[in-house]
PDB file of C-alpha atoms in Angstrom:
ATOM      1  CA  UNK A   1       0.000   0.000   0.000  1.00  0.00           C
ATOM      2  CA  UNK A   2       3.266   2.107   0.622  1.00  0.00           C
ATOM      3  CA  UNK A   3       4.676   1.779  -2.576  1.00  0.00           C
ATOM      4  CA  UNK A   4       1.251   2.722  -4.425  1.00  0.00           C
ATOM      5  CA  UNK A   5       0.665   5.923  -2.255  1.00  0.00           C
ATOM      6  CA  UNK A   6       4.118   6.599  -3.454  1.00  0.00           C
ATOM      7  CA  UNK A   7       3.748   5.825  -7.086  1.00  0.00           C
ATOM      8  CA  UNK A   8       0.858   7.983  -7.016  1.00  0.00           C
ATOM      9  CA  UNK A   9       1.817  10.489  -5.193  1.00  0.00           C
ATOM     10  CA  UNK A  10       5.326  10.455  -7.880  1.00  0.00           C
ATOM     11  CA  UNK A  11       2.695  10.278 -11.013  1.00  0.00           C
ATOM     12  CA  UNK A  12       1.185  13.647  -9.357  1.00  0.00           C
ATOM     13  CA  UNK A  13       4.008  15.666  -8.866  1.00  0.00           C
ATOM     14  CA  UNK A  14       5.740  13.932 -12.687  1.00  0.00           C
ATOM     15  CA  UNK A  15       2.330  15.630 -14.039  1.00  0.00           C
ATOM     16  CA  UNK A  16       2.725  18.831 -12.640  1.00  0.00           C
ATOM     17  CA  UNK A  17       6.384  19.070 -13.916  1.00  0.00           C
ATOM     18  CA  UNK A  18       5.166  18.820 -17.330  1.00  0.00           C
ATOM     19  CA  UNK A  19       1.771  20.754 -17.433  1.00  0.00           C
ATOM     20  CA  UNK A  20       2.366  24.728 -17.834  1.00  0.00           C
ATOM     21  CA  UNK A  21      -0.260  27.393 -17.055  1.00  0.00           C
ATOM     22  CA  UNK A  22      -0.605  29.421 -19.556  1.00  0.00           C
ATOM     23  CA  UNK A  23      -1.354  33.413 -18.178  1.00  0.00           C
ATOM     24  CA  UNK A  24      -0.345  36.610 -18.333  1.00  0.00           C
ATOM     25  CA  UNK A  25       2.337  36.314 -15.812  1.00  0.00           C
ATOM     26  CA  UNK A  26       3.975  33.762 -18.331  1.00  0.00           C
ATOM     27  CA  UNK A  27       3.539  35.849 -21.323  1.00  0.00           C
ATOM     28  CA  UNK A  28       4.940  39.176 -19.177  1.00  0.00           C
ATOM     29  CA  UNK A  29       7.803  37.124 -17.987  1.00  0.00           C
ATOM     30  CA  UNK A  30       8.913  36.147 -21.559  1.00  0.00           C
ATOM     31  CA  UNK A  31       8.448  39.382 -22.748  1.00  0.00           C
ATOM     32  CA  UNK A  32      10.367  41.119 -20.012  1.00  0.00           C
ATOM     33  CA  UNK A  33      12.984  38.264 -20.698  1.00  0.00           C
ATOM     34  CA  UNK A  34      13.488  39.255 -24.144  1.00  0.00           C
ATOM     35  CA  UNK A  35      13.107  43.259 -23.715  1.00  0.00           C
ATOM     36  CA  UNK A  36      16.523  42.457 -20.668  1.00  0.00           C
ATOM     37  CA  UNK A  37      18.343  41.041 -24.334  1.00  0.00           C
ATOM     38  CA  UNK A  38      20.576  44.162 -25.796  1.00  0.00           C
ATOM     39  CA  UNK A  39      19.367  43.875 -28.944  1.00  0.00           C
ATOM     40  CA  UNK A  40      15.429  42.973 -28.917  1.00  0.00           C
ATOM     41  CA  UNK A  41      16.085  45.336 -25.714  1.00  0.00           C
ATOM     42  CA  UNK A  42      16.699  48.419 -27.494  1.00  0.00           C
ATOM     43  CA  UNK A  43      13.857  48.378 -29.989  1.00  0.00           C
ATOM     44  CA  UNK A  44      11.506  51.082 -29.794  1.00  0.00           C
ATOM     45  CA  UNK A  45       8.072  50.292 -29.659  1.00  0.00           C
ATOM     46  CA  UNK A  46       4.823  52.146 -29.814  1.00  0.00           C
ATOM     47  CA  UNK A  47       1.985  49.545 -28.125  1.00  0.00           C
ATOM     48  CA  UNK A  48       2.307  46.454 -26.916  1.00  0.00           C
ATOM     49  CA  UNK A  49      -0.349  44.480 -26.234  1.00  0.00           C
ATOM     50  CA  UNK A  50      -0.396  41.318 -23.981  1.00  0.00           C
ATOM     51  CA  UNK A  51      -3.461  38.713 -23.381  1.00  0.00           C
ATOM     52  CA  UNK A  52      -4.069  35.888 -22.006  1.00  0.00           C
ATOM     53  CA  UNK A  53      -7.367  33.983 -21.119  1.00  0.00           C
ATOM     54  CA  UNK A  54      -9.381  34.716 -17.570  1.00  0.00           C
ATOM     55  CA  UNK A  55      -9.407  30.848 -17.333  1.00  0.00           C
ATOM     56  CA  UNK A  56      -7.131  28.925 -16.435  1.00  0.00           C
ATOM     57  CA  UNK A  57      -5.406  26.987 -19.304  1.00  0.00           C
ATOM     58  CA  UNK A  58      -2.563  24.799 -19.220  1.00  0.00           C
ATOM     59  CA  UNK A  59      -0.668  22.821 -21.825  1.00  0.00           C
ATOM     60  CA  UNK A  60       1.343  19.530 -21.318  1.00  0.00           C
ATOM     61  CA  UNK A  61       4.700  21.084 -22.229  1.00  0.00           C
ATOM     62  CA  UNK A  62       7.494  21.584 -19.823  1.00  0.00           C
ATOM     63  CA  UNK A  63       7.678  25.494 -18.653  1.00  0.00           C
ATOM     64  CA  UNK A  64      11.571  25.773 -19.561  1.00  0.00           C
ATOM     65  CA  UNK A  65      11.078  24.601 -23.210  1.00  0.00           C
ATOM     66  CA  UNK A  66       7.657  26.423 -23.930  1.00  0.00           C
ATOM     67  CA  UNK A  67       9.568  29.714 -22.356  1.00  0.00           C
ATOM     68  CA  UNK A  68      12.345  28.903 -25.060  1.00  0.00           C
ATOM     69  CA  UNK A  69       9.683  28.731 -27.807  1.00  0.00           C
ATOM     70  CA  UNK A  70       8.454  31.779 -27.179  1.00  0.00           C
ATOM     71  CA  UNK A  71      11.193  34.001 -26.185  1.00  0.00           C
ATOM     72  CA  UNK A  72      12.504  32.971 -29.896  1.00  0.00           C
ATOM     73  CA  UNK A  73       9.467  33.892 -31.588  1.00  0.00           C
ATOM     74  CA  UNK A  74       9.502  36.898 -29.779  1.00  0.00           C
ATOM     75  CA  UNK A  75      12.910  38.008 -30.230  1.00  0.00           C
ATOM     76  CA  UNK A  76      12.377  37.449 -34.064  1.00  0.00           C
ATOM     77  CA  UNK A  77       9.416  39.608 -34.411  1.00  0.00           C
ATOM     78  CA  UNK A  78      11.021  42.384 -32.133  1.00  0.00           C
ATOM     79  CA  UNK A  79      14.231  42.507 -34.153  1.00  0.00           C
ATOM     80  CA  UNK A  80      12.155  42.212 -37.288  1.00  0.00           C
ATOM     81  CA  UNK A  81      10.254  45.255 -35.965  1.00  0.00           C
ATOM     82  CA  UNK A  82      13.455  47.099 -34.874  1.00  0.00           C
ATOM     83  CA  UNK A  83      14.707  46.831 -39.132  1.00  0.00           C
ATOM     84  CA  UNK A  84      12.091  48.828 -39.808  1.00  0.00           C
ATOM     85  CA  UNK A  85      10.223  52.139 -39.278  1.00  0.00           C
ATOM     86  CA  UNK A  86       7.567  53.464 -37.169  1.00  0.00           C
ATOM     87  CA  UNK A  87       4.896  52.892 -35.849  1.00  0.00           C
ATOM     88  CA  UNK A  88       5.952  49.550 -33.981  1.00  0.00           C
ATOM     89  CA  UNK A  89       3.266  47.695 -32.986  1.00  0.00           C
ATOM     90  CA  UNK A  90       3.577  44.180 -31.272  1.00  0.00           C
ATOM     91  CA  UNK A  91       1.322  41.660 -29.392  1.00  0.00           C
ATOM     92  CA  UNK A  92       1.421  38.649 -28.059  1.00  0.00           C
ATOM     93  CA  UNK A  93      -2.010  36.870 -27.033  1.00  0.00           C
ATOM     94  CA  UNK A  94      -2.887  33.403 -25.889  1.00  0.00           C
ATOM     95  CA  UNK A  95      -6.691  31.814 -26.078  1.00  0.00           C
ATOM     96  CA  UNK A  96      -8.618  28.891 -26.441  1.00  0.00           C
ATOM     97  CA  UNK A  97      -9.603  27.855 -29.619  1.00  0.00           C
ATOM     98  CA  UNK A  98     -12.201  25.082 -30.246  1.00  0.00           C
ATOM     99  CA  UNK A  99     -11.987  22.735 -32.946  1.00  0.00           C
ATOM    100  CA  UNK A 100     -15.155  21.443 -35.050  1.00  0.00           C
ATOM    101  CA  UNK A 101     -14.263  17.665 -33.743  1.00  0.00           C
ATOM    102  CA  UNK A 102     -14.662  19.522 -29.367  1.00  0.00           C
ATOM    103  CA  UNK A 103     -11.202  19.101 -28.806  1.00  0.00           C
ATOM    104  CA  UNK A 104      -9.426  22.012 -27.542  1.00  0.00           C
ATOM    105  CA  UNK A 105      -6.648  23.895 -28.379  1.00  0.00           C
ATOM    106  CA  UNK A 106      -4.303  26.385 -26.520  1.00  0.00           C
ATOM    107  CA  UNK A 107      -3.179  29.234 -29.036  1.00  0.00           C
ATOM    108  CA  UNK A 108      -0.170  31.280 -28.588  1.00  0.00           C
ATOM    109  CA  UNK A 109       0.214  34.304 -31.287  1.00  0.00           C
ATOM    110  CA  UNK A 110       2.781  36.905 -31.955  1.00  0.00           C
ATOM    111  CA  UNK A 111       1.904  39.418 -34.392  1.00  0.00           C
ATOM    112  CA  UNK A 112       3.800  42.552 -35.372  1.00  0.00           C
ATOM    113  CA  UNK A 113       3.712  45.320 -37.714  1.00  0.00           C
ATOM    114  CA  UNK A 114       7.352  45.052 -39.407  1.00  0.00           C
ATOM    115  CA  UNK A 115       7.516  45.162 -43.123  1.00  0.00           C
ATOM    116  CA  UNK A 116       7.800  42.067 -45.030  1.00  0.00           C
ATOM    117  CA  UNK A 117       6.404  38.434 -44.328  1.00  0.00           C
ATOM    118  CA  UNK A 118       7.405  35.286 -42.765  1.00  0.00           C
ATOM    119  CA  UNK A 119       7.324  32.215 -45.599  1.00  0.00           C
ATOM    120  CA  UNK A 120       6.019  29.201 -44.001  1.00  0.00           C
ATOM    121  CA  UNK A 121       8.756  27.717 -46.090  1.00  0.00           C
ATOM    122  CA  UNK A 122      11.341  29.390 -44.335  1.00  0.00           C
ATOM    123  CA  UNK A 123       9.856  27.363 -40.953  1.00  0.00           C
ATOM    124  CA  UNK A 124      10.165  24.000 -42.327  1.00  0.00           C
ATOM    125  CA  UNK A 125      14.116  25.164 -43.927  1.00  0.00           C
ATOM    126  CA  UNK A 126      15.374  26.644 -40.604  1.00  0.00           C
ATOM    127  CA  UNK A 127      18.741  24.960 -39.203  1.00  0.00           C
ATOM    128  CA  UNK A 128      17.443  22.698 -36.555  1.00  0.00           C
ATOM    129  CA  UNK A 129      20.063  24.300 -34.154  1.00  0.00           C
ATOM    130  CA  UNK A 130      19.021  27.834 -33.575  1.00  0.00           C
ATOM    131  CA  UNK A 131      16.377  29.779 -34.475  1.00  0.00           C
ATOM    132  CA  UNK A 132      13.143  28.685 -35.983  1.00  0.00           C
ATOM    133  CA  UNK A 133      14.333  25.264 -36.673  1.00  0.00           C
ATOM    134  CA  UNK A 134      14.935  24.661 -32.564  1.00  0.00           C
ATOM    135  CA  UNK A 135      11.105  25.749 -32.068  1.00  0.00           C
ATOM    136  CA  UNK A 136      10.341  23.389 -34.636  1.00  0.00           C
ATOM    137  CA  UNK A 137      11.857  20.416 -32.957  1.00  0.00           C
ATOM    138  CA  UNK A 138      11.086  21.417 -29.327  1.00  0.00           C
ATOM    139  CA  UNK A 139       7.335  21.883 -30.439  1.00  0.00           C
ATOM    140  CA  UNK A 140       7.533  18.257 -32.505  1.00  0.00           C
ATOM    141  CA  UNK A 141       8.581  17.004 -29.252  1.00  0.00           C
ATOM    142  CA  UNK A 142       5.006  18.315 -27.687  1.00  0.00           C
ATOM    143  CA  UNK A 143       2.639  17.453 -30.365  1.00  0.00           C
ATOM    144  CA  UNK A 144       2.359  21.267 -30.750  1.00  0.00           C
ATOM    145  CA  UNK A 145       2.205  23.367 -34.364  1.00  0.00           C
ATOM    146  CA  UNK A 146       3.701  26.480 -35.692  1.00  0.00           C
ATOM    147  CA  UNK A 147       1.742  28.268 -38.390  1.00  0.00           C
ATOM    148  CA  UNK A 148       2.081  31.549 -40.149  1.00  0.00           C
ATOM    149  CA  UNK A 149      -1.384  33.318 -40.678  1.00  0.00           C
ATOM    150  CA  UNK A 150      -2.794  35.821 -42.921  1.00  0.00           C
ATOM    151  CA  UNK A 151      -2.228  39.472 -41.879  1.00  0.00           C
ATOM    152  CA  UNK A 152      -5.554  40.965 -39.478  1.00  0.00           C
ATOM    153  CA  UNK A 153      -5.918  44.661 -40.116  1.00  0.00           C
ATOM    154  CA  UNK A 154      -2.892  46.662 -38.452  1.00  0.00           C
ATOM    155  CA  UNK A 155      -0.364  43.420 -38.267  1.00  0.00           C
ATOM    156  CA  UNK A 156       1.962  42.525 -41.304  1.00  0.00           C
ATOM    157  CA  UNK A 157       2.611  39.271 -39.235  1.00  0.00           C
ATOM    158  CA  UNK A 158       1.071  36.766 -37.497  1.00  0.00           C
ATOM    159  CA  UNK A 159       2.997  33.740 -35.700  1.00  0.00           C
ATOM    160  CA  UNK A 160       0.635  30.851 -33.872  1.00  0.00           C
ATOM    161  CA  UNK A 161       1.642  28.293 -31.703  1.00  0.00           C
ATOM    162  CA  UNK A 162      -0.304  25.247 -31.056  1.00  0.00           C
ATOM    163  CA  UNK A 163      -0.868  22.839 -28.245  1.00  0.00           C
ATOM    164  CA  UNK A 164      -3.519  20.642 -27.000  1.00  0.00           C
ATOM    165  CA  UNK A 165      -5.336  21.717 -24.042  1.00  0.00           C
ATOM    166  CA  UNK A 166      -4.113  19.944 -20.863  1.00  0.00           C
ATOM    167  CA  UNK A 167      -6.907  20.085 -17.847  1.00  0.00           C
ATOM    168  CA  UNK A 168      -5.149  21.061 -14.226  1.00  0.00           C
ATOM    169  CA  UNK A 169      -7.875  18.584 -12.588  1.00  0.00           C
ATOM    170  CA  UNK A 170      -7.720  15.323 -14.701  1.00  0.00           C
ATOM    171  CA  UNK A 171      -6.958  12.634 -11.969  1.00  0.00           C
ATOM    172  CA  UNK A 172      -4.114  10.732 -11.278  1.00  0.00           C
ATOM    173  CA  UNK A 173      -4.615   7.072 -12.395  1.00  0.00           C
ATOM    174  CA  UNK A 174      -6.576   4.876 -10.983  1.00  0.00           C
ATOM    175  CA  UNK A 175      -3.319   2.159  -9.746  1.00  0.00           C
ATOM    176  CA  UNK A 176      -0.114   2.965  -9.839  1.00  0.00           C
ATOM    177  CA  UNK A 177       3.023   1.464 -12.326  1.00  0.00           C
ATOM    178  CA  UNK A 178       3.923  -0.921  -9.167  1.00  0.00           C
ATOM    179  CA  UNK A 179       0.553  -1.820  -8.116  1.00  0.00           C
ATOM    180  CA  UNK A 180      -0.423  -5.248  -9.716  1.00  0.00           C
TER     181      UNK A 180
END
């Protein structure tokens, strides 16, 4: 009975290593991350916009790597900003997005107003050891998606990340790995 406790109470806490919250104190952290870097740092912009969901969402990705995901896709749309003139306008928003089959997605987007586009070509040709091509693989690792969308009025880009929705309650299961 010892040793299932334990392997449950071990399943628990592997669970909660993996699943991230998604909020705006995550968002605001990456951002404030990137804006410490020298040269997304210096970039002058004129709104920023940050949202996340009032609910609480949460995807099965380990905090560390999604942080790394984002604070790339970040970076690149602040330095792509930076190349150009004014006005600079960035956001970066995270919501829920329902598929027509009820599953549930958790969607992560960073749009800015730089000139030029990003080829969804150029996603599936990046190096796989910096840059685009390590958000690649460290989203292929999650069963998460990176898309480029069409422009919405005001943005010239628009950058979405993809995960399935993880729920903070879903129960432990029912016997452990060492129970018989």
């Amino acid at each position: 009975d010892e040793l299932v406790s334990f392997d449950r109470h071990l399943a628990t806490l592997v669970r909660s290593l993996v699943r991230t919250r998604i909020d705006r104190g995550l968002l605001e952290g990456v951002l404030e991350d990137v804006r410490r870097e020298p040269s997304a740092g210096s970039v002058e912009l004129d709104e920023v916009v940050v949202r996340a969901p009032d609910e609480p969402l949460f995807v099965e990705v380990y905090r560390q790597d999604l942080r790394l995901v984002l604070k790339n896709l970040v970076r690149n749309a602040l330095l792509a900003l930076g190349a150009g003139p004014a006005p600079r306008r960035f956001a970066l928003e995270a919501e829920l997005e329902l598929l027509p089959s009820g599953e549930e997605l958790v969607r992560i987007e960073v749009r800015d107003t730089a000139a030029g586009s990003l080829a969804p070509e150029r996603l599936e040709r990046s190096s796989v050891d910096r840059g685009l091509g390590l958000v690649r693989v460290t989203l292929s690792r999650y069963g998460g998606t990176l898309d480029v969308e069409p422009r919405r009025e005001g943005q010239a880009k628009s950058v979405v990340v993809r995960f399935f929705r993880a729920y903070a309650d879903e129960p432990a299961p029912a016997s452990g790995i060492l129970a018989p």
